[in-house]
Each structure stands twice: as C-alpha cells, then as structure tokens.
Coordinates of C-alpha atoms in Angstrom, one line a residue:
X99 CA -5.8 -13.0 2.9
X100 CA -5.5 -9.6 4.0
X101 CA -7.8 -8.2 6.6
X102 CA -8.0 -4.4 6.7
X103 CA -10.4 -2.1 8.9
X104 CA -12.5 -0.2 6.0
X105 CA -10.8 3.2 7.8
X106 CA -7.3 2.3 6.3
X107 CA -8.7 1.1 3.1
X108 CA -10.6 4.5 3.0
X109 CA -7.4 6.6 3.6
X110 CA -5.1 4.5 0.9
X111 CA -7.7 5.9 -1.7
X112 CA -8.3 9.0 -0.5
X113 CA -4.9 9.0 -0.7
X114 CA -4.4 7.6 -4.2
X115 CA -7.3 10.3 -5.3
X116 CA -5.4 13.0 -4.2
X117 CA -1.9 12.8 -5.4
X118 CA -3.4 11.6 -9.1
X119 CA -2.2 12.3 -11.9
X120 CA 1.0 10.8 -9.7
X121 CA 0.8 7.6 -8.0
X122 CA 0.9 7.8 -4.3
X123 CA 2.6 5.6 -2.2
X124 CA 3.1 4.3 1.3
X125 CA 3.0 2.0 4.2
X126 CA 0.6 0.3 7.2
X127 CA 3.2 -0.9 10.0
X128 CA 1.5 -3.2 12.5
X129 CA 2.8 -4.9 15.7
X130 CA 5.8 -7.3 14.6
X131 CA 4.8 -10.7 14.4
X132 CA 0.7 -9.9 13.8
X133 CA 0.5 -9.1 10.2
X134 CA -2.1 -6.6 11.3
X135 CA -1.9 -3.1 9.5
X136 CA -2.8 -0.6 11.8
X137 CA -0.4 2.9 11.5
X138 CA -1.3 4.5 8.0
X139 CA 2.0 6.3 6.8
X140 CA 1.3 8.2 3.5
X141 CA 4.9 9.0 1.9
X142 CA 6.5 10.8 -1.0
X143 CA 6.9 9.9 -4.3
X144 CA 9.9 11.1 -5.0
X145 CA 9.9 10.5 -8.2
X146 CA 6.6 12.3 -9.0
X147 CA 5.7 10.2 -11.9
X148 CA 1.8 9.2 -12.7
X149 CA 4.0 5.8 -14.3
X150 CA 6.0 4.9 -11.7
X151 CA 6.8 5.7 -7.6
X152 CA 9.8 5.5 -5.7
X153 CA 10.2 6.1 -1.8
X154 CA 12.3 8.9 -1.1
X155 CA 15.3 7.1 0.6
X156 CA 15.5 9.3 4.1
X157 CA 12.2 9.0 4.7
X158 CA 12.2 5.3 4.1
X159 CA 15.5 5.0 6.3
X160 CA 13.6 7.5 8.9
X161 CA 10.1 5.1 8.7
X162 CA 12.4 1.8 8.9
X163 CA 14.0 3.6 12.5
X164 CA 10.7 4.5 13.9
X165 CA 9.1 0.8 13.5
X166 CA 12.3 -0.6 14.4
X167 CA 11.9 1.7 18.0
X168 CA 8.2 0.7 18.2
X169 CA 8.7 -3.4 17.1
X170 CA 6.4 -2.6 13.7
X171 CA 7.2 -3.8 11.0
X172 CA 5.8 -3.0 7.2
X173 CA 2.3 -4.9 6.8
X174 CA 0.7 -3.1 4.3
X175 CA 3.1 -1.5 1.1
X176 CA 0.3 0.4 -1.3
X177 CA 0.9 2.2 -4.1
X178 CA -1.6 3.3 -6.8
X179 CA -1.9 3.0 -10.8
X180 CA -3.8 6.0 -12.3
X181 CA -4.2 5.3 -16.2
X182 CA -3.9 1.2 -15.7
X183 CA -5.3 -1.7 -13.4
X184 CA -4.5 -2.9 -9.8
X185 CA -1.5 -5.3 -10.8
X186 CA 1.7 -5.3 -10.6
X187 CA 4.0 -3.9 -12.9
X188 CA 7.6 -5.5 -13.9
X189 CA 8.9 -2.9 -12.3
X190 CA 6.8 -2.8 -9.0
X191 CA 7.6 -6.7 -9.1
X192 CA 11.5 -5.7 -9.4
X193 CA 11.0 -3.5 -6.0
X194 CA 9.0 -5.8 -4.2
X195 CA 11.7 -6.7 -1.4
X196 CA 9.0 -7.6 1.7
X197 CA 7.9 -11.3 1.5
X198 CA 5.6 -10.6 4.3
X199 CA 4.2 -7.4 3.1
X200 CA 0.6 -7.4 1.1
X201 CA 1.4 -5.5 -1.8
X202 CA -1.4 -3.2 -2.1
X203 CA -2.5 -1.3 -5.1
X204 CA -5.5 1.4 -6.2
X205 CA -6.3 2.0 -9.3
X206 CA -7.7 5.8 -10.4
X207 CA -7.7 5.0 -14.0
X208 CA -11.4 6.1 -13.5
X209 CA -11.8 9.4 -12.0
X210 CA -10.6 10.4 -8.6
X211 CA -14.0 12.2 -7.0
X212 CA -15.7 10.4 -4.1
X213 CA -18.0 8.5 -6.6
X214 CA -15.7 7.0 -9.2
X215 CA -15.0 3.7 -9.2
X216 CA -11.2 2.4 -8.1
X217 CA -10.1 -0.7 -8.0
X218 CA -8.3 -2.1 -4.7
X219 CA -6.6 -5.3 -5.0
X220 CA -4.0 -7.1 -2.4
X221 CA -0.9 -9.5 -3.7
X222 CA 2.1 -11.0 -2.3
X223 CA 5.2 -10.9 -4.2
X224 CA 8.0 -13.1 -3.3
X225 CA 10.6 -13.8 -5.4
X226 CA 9.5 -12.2 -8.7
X227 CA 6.1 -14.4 -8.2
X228 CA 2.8 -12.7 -7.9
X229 CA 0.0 -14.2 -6.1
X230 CA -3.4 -12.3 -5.7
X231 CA -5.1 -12.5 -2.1
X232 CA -8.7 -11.9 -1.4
X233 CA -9.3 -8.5 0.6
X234 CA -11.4 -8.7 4.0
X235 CA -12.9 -5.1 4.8
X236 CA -14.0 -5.2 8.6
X237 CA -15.3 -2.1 10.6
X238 CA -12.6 -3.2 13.4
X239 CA -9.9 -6.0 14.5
X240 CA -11.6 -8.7 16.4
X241 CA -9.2 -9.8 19.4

C-alpha cells in the first residue's frame, strides 16, 4: 500500500493539470530504508509528448546525486496519462527499473481545471509484472 500525505497527492495533480496536453513526470524521495515519500521533485519531460515521458538524463543523474548525498532514495515515480487511464503502458512497464518504487500515475483524460475528475492510481512493477496497490491519503505521517 502506499501511504501519501494528501499535500503530495495534491501537488502530483496539480502537476499533471498543468503540463497537459504533455504528461508530467517526476519523483517523491524519502529517507532510505522508510518507503515514506516526502520531497516532491517535479521534472522535465524531455520528450514533450502528451503519449509518452522520458526523464531528461542530467537531471535524473543530478536528482540520483542529490538523494545519494542526503540517503533518499526514489519512493514515489508519477507520471500522468492525459487522453487514457491510470495504468501502465508497455512502454512505462519497459522503463520501470525501481522494484521499490510505487509507480504512480494521473490521469487528465477528463479536463485539467480544479473540478474535473482525475484518476490517481499506485502500482508496483517488478520485472515486467504489474500489481495495483490501494492508496492511503493521510493529512500527515504518524510516527
């Protein structure tokens, strides 16, 4: 299950809303070892399709130096769909390299102002296998 404060969630879609027609992408390091998201890093798609996203590779390599330095590692790897529903693709499936990491996606398929509707769904892909994971919204981490 993943268990994400509804601040994060909030930020992936606002996110998603605003880089439609093209899907946005990015990452929520946590503390190694806690599987807690907690630093929301919006990124790039380089490849500025609304089909398909791609992490720009020095600002990948640059993300991957910075949670080395502060012992994070990727919790949360989102991406959104904005003409088709939360699931994975074949492709996103191909790039899935994280077996740790909740795969998030947000659909836009159905408007991007404050009142549409989105769909947000959480997965883990390991070895070319999806597996959908119920999503726990909190206000905060408990300790």
């Amino acid at each position: 299950m993943l268990t994400i404060t509804r601040e994060l969630r909030d930020r992936m879609v606002a996110h998603a809303r605003a880089d439609h027609p093209d899907e946005a992408c990015g990452v929520i390091a946590g503390p190694a070892g806690t599987g807690r998201p907690e630093r929301f890093v919006p990124m790039l798609n380089a490849a500025r399709s609304p089909t398909f996203y791609e992490f720009d590779s020095g600002d990948l390599l640059k993300l991957y130096r910075e949670m080395d330095d502060r012992d994070e590692e990727p919790v949360v790897i989102y991406h959104s769909h904005t003409a088709t529903e939360a699931y994975p693709s074949r492709t996103d499936v191909s790039y899935a390299s994280e077996p740790f990491a909740h795969y998030v996606l947000v659909s836009t398929a159905e408007g991007t102002g404050e009142d549409d509707p989105y769909q947000f769904r959480s997965f883990r892909i390991v070895d070319g296998v999806i597996t959908e994971e119920d999503v726990q919204v909190v206000e905060a981490y408990q300790d």
